[in-house]
N, CA, C and O atoms as a GROMACS GRO file, in nm:
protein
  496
    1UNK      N    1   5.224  -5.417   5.182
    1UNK     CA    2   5.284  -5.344   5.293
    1UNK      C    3   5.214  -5.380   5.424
    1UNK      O    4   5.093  -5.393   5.407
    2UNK      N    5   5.252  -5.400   5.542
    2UNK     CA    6   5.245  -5.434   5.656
    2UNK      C    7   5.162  -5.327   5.723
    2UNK      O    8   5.051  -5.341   5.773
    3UNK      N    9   5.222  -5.236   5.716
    3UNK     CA   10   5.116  -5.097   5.743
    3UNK      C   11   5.007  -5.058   5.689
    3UNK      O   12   4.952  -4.966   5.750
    4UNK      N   13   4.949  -5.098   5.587
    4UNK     CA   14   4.866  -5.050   5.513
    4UNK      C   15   4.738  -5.049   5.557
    4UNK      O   16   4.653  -4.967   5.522
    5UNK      N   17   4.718  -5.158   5.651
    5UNK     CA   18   4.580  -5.139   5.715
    5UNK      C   19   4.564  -5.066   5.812
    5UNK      O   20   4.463  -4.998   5.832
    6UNK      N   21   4.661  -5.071   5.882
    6UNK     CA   22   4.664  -4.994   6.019
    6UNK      C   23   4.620  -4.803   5.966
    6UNK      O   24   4.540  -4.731   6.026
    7UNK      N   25   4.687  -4.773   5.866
    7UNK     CA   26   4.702  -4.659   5.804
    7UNK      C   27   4.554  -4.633   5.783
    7UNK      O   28   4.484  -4.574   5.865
    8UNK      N   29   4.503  -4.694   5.638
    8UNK     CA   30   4.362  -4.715   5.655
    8UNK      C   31   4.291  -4.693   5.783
    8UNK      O   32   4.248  -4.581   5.811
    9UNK      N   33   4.274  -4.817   5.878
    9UNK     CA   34   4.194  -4.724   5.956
    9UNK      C   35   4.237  -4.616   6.017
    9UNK      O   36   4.134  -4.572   6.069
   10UNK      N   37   4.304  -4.560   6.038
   10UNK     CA   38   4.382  -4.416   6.109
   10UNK      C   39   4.282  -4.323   6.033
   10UNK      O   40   4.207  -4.244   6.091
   11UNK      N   41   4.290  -4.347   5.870
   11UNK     CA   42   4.234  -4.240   5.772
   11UNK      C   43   4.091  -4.225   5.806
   11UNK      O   44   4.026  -4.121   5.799
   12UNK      N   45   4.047  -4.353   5.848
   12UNK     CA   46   3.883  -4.354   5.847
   12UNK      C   47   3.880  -4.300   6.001
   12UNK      O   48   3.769  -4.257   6.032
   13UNK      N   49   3.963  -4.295   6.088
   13UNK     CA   50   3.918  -4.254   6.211
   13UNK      C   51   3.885  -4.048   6.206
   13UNK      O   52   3.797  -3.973   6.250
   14UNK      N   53   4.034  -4.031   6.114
   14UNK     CA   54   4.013  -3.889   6.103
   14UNK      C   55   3.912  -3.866   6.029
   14UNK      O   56   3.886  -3.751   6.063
   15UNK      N   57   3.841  -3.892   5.956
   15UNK     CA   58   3.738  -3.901   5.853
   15UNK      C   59   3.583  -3.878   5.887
   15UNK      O   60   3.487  -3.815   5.843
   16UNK      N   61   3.621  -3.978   6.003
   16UNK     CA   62   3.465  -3.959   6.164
   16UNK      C   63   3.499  -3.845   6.257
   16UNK      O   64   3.412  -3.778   6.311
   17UNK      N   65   3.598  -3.829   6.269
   17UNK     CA   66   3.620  -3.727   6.345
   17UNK      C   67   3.559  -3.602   6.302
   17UNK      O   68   3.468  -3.547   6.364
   18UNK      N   69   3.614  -3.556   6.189
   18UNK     CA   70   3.542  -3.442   6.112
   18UNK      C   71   3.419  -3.457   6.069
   18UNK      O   72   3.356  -3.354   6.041
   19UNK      N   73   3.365  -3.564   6.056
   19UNK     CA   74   3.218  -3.576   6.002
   19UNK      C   75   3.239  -3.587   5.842
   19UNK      O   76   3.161  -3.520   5.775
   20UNK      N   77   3.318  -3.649   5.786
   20UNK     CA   78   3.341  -3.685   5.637
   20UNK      C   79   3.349  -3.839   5.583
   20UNK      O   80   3.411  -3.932   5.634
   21UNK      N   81   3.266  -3.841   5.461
   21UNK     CA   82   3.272  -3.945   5.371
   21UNK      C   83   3.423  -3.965   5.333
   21UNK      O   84   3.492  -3.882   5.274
   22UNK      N   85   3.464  -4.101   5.381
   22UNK     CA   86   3.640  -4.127   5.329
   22UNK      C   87   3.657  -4.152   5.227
   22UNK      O   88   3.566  -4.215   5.173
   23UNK      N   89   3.785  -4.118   5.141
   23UNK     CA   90   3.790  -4.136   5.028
   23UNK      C   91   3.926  -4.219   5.048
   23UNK      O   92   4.027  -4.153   5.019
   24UNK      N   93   3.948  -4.346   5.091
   24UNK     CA   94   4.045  -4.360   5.155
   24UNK      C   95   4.192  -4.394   5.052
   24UNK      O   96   4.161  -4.428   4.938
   25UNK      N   97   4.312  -4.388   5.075
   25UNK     CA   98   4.403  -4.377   5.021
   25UNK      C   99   4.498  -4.485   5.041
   25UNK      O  100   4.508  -4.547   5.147
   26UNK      N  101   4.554  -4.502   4.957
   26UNK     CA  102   4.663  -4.665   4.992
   26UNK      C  103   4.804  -4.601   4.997
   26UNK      O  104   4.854  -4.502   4.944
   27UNK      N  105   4.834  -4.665   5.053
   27UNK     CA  106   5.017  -4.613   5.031
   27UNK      C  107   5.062  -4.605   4.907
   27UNK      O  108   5.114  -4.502   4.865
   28UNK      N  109   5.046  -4.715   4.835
   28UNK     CA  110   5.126  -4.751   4.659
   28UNK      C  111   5.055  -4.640   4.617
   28UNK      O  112   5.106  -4.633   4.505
   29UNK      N  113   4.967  -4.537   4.620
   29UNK     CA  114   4.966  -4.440   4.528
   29UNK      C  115   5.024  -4.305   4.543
   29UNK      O  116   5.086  -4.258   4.638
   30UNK      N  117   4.993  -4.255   4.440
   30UNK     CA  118   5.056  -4.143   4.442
   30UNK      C  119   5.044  -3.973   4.489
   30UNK      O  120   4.978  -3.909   4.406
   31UNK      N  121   5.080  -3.913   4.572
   31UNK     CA  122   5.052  -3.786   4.620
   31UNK      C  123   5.156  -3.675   4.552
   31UNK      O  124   5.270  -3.715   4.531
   32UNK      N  125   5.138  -3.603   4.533
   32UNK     CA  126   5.231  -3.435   4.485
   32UNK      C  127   5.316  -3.428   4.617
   32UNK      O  128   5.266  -3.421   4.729
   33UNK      N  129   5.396  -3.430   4.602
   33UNK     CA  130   5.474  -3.342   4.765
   33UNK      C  131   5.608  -3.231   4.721
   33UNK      O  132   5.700  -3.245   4.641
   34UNK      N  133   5.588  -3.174   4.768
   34UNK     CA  134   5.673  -3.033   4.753
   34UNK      C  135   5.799  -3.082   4.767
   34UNK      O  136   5.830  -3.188   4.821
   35UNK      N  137   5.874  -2.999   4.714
   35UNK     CA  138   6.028  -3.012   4.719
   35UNK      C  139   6.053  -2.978   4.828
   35UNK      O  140   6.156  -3.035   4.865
   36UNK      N  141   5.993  -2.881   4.940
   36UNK     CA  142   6.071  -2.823   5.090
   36UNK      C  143   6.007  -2.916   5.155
   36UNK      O  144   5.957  -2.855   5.250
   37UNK      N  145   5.978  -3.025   5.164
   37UNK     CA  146   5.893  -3.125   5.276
   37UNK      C  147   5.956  -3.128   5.387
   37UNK      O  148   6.068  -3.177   5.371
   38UNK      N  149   5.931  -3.093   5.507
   38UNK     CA  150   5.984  -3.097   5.565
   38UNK      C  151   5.925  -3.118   5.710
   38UNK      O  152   5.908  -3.028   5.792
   39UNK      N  153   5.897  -3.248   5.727
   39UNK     CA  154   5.823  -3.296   5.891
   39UNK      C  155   5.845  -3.225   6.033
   39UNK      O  156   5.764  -3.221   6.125
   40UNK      N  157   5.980  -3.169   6.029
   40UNK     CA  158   5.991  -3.086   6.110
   40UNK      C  159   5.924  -2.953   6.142
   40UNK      O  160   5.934  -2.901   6.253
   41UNK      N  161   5.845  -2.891   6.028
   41UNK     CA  162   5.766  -2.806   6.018
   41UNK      C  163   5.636  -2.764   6.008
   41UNK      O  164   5.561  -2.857   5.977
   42UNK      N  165   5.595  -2.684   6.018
   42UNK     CA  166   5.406  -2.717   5.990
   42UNK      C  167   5.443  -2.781   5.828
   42UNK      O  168   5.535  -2.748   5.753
   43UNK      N  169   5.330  -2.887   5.805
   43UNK     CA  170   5.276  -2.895   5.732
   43UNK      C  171   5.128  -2.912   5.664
   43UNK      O  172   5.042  -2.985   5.712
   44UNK      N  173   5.110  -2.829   5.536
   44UNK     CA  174   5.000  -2.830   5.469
   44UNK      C  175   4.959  -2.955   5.323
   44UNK      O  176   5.031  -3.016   5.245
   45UNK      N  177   4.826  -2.948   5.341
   45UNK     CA  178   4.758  -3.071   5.254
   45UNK      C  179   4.629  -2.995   5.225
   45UNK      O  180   4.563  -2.904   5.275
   46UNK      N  181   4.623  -3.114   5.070
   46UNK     CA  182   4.505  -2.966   4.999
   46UNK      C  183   4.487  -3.130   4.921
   46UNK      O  184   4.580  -3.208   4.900
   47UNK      N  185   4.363  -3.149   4.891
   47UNK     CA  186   4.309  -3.263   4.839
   47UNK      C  187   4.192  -3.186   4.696
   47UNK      O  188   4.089  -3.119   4.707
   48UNK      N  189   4.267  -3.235   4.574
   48UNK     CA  190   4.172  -3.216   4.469
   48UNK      C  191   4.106  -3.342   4.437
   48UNK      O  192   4.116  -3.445   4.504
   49UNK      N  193   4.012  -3.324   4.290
   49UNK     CA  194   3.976  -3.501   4.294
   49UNK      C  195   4.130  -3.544   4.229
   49UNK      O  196   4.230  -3.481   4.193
   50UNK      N  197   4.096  -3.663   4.236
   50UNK     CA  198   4.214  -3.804   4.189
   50UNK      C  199   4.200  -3.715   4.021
   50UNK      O  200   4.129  -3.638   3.956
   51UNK      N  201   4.338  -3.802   4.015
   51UNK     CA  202   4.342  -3.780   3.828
   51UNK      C  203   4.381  -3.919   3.809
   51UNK      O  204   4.389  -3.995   3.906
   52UNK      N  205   4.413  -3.968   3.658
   52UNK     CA  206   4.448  -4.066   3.651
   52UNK      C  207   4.612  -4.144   3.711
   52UNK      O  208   4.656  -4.259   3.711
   53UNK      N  209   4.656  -4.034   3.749
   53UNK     CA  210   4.770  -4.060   3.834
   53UNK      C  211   4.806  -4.039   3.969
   53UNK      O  212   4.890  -4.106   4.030
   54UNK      N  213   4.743  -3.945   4.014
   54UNK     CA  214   4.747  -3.890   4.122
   54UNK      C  215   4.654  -3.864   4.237
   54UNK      O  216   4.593  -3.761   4.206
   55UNK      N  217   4.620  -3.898   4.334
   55UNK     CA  218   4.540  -3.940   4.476
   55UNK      C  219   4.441  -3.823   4.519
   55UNK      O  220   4.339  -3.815   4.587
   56UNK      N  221   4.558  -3.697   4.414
   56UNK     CA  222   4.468  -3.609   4.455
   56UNK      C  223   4.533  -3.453   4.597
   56UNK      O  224   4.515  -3.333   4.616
   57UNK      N  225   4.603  -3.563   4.652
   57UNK     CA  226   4.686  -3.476   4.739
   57UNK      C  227   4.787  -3.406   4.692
   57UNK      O  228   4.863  -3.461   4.612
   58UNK      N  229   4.806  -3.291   4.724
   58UNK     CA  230   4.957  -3.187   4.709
   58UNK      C  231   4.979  -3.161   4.894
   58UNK      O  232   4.902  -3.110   4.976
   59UNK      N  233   5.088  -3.208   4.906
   59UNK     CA  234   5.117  -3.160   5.018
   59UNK      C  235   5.283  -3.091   5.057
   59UNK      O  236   5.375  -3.168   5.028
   60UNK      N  237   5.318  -2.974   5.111
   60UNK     CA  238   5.458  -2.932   5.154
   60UNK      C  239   5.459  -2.865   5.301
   60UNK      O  240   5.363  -2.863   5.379
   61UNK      N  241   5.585  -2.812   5.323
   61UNK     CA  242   5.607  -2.749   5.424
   61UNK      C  243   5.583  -2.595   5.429
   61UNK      O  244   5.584  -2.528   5.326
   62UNK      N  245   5.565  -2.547   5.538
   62UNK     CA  246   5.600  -2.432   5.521
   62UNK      C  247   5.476  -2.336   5.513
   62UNK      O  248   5.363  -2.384   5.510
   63UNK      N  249   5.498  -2.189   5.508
   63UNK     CA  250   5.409  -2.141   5.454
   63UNK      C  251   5.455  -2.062   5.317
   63UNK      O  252   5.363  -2.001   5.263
   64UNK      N  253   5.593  -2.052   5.249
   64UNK     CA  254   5.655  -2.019   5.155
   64UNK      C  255   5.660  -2.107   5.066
   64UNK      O  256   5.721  -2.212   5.091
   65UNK      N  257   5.588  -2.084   4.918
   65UNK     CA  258   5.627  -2.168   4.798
   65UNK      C  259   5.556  -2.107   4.689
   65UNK      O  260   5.460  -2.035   4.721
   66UNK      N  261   5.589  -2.124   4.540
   66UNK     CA  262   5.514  -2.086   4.487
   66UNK      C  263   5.477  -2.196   4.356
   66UNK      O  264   5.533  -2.258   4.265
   67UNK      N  265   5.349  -2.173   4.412
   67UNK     CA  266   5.273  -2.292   4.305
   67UNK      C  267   5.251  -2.291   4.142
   67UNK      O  268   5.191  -2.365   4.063
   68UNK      N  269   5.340  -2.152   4.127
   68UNK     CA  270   5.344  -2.174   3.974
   68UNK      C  271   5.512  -2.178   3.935
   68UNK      O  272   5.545  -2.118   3.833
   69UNK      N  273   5.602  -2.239   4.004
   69UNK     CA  274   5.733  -2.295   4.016
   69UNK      C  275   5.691  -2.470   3.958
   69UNK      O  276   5.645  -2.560   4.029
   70UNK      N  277   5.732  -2.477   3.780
   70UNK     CA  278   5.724  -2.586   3.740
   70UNK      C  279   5.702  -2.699   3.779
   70UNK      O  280   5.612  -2.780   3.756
   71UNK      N  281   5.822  -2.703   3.859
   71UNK     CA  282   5.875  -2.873   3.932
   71UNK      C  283   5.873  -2.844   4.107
   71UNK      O  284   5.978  -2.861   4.168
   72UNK      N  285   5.762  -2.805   4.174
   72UNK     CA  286   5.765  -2.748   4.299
   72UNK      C  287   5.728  -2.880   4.366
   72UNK      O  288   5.788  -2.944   4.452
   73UNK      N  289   5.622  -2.901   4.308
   73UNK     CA  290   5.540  -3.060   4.320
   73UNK      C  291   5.627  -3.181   4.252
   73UNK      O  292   5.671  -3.161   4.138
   74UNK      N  293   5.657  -3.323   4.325
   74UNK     CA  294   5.665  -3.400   4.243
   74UNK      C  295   5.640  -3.534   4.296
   74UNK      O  296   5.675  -3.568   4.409
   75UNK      N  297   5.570  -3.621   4.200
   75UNK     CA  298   5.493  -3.764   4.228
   75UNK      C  299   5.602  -3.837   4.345
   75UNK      O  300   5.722  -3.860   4.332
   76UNK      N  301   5.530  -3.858   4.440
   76UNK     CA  302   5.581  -3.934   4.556
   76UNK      C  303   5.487  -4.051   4.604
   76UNK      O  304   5.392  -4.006   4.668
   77UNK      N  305   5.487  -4.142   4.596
   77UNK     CA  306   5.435  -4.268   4.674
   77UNK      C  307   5.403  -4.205   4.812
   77UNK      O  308   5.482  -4.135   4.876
   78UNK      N  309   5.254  -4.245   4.856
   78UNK     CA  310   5.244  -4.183   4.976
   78UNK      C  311   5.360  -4.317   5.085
   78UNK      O  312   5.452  -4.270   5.151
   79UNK      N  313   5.350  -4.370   5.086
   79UNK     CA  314   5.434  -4.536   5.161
   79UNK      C  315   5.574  -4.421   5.235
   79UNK      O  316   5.610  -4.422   5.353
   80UNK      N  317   5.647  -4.303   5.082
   80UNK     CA  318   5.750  -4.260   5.152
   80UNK      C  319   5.763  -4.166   5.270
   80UNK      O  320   5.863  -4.115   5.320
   81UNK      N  321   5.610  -4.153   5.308
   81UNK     CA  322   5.558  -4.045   5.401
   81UNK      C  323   5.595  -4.162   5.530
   81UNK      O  324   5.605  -4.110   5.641
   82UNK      N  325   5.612  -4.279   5.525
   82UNK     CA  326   5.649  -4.373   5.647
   82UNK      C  327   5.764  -4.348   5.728
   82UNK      O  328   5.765  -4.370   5.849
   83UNK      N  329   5.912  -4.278   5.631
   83UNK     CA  330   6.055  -4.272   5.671
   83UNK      C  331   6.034  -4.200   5.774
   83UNK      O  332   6.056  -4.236   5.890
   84UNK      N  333   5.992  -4.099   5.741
   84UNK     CA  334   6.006  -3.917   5.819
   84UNK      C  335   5.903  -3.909   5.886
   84UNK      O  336   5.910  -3.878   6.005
   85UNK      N  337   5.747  -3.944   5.808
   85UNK     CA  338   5.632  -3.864   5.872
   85UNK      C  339   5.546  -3.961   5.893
   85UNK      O  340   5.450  -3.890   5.921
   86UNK      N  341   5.512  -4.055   5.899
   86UNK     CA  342   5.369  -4.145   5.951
   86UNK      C  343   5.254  -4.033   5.997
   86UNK      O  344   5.150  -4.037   5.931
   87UNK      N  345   5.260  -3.973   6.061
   87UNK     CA  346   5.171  -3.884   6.140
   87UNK      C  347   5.094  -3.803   6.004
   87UNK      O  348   4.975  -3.777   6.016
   88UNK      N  349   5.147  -3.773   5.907
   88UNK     CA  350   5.078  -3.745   5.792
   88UNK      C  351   4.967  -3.843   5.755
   88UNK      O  352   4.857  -3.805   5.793
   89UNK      N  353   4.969  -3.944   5.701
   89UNK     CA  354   4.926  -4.068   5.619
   89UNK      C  355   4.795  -4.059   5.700
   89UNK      O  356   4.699  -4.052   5.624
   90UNK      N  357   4.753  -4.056   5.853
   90UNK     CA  358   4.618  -4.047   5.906
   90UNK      C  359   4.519  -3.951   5.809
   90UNK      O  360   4.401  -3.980   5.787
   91UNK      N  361   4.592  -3.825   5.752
   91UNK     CA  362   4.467  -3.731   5.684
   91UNK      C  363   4.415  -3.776   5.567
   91UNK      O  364   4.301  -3.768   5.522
   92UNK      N  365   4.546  -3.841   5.511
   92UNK     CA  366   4.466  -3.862   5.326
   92UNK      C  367   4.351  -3.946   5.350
   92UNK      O  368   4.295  -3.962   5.241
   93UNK      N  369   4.314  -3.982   5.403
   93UNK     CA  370   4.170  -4.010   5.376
   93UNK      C  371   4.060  -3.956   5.362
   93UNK      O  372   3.953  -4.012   5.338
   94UNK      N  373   4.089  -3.797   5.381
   94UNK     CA  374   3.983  -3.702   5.382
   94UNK      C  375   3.956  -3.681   5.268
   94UNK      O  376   4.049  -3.693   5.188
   95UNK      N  377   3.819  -3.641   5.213
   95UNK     CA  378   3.803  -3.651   5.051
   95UNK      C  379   3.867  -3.530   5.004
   95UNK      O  380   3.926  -3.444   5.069
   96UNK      N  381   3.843  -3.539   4.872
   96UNK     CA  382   3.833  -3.390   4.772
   96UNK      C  383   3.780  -3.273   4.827
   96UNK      O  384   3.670  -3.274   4.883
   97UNK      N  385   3.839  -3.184   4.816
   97UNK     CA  386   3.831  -3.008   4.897
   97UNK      C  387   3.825  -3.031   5.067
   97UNK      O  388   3.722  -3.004   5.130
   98UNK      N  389   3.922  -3.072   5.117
   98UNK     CA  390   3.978  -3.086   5.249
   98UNK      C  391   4.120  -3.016   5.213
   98UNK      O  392   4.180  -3.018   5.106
   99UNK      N  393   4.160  -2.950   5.344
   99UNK     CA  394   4.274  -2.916   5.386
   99UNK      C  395   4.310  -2.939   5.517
   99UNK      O  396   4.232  -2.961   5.610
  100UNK      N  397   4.449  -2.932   5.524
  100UNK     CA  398   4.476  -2.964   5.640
  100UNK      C  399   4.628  -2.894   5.674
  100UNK      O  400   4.715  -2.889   5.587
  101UNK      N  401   4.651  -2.836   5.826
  101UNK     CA  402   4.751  -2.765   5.862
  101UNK      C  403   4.774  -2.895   5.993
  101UNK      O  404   4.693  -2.958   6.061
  102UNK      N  405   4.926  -2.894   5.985
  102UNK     CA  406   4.966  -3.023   6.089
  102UNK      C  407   5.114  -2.958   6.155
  102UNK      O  408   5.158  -2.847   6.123
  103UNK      N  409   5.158  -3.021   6.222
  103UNK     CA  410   5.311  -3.041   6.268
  103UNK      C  411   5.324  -3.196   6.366
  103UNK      O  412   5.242  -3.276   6.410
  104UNK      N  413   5.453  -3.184   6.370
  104UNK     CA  414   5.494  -3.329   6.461
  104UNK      C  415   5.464  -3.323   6.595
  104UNK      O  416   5.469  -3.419   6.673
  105UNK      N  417   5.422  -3.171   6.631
  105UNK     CA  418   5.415  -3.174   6.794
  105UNK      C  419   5.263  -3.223   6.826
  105UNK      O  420   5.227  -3.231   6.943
  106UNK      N  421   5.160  -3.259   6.703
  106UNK     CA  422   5.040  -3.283   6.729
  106UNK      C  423   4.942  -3.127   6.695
  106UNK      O  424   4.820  -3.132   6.709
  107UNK      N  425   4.983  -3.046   6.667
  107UNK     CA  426   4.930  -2.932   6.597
  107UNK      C  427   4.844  -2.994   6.483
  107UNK      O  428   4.893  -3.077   6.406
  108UNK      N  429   4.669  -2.938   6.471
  108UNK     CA  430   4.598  -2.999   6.354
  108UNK      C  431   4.476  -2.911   6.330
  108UNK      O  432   4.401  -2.890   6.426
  109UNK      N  433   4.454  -2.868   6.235
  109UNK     CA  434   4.338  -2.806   6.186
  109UNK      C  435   4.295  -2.859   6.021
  109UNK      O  436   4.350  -2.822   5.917
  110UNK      N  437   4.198  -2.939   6.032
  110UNK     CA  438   4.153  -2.949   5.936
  110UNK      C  439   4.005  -2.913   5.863
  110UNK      O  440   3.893  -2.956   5.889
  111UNK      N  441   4.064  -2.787   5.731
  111UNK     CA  442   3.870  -2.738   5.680
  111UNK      C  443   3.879  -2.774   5.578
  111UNK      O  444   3.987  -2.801   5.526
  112UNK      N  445   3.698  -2.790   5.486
  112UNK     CA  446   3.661  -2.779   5.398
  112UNK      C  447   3.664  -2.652   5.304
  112UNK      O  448   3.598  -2.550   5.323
  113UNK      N  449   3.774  -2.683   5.172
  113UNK     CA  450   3.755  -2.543   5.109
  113UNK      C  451   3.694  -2.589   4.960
  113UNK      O  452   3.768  -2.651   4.883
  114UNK      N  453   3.609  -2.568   4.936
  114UNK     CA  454   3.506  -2.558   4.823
  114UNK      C  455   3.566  -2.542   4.697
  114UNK      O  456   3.545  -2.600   4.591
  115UNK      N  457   3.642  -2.455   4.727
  115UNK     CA  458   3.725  -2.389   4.598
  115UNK      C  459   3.831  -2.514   4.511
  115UNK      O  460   3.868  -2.514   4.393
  116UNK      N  461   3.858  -2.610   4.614
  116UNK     CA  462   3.960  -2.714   4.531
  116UNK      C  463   3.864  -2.808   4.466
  116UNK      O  464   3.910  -2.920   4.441
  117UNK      N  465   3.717  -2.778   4.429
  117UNK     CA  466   3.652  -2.895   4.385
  117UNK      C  467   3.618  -2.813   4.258
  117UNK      O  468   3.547  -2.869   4.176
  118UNK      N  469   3.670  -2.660   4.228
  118UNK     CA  470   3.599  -2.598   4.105
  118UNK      C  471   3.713  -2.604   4.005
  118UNK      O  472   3.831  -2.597   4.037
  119UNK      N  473   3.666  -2.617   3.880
  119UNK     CA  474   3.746  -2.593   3.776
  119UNK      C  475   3.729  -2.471   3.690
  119UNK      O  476   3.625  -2.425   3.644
  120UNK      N  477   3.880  -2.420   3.674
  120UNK     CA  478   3.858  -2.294   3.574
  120UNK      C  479   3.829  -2.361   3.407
  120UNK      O  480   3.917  -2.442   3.377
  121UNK      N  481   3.740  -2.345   3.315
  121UNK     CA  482   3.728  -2.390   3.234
  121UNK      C  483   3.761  -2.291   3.099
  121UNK      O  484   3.774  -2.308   2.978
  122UNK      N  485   3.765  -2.200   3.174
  122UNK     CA  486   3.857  -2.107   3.080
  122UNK      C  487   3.991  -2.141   2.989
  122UNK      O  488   4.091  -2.168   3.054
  123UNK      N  489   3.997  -2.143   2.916
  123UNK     CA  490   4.161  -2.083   2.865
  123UNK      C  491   4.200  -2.025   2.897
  123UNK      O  492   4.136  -1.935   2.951
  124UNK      N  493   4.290  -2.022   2.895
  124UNK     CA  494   4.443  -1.912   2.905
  124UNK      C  495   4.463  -1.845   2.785
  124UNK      O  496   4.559  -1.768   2.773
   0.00000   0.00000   0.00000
């Protein structure tokens, strides 16, 4: 992909910005993205570690969804974040337990939440 570097550094710029080790992200992989995605709206990003499939990111619109709705999330190539949203693709570079609140008008807050790096090891 033609973009892919440019993207890259974008990720590493937000990465210095906040004062974070990059964990940087390629397009060809894969992120969670919500079924209401919707660029026109705030959107949120929540970074766990990588799994063997997945980058690690869940990201949707909105502040309505519910995360125990089966198929809410589903595997998206980050690359398709290019059509609609480019302005996304700068954050994934932030590591594991980062979040991030965005919109298209340039709206951005991004914190560290601790909590996406713990595992319940419990059963159910």
């Amino acid at each position: 992909m033609d973009n892919s570097k440019y993207y890259l550094e974008k990720q590493q710029e937000i990465c210095m910005k906040y004062s974070q080790i990059s964990d940087l992200v390629e397009l060809d992989t894969l992120i969670a993205l919500g079924k209401n995605f919707n660029p026109r709206i705030q959107i949120n990003g929540l970074r766990h570690p990588r799994t063997k499939t997945l980058n690690g990111w869940y990201i949707w619109s909105g502040e309505d969804f519910n995360p125990d709705e089966f198929d809410f999330f589903q595997p998206s190539h980050a690359y398709h974040l290019l059509d609609n949203a480019p302005f996304v693709l700068q954050y994934l570079g932030l590591p594991p337990g980062n979040r991030f609140l965005i919109d298209n008008k340039g709206y951005e807050d991004v914190w560290f939440d601790e909590g996406l790096l713990v595992y319940d090891t419990q059963e159910s």
